[in-house]
């Protein structure tokens, strides 16, 4: 039962016995004012070996990740994406992302299933987590995928967007017998000789062009809908070609457009974090505090 103010749980008109009978409002406020998740006397100072930027909440991060894995069956399709924990106070880890529904807050790298359940997460800019370097020439976004993918069974397929993706990452996953599918930026496609956007537009909506590397079993596919979309995978192919329903502005009616399997699977499996954001927004905890933690 959510009330507008904390004191209302003890107020005579809106008293909630399950809370008010446990302790007084003064005792609750006194406890809340000195609540810490970790022992501050053990904190390593900035600049010293072993410094942890998220020391204040490290036990909470560890407990949550352990429990997320323990109490659920692993889904066969999971996605890696970014998430924002809303916060507008003062802290050097706070970011501003104008295209997000919650524009200010802490950035989190997370792995979720198609159901919206989050299996694992790490804080962006976490020096302690990043201290363990992965033996790879990939950039930091690629290493995020490898870290979050490491604890999964090999048969689980991972999906991620073009922020993390590169052909080198998919080749690295394949070398570890892991599956991945992603969208690609044109400048990260490894100069794959695909048709240009102009040529794809001439062929019409639903046109497909692809290239397959037999050595790495990596496929790069370009599909034209309203605009071209570039995808890559080491598990999915373009076959079978299916039909998807789209609206045609010129005809002012819905039409069916050819769509390769790699696009269909990516669209079905990539929205796990978006669903998690929607569900968490329904149960957001509003707790104003001057302290960042």
Short mmCIF file of C-alpha atoms in Angstrom, two decimals, residues 87-95 104 106 289-293:
data_model
loop_
_atom_site.label_atom_id
_atom_site.label_comp_id
_atom_site.label_asym_id
_atom_site.label_seq_id
_atom_site.Cartn_x
_atom_site.Cartn_y
_atom_site.Cartn_z
CA UNK A 87 18.50 9.71 -9.90
CA UNK A 88 18.80 13.52 -10.05
CA UNK A 89 21.12 14.15 -7.11
CA UNK A 90 24.83 15.01 -7.17
CA UNK A 91 27.25 12.20 -7.96
CA UNK A 92 30.05 11.79 -10.50
CA UNK A 93 28.55 8.52 -11.80
CA UNK A 94 25.25 10.14 -12.76
CA UNK A 95 24.69 10.32 -16.53
CA UNK A 104 19.12 11.30 -15.42
CA UNK A 106 23.00 5.66 -13.03
CA UNK A 289 17.87 11.55 -0.07
CA UNK A 290 20.89 13.83 -0.10
CA UNK A 291 23.24 10.84 -0.06
CA UNK A 292 23.78 9.16 -3.45
CA UNK A 293 23.46 5.63 -2.09
#
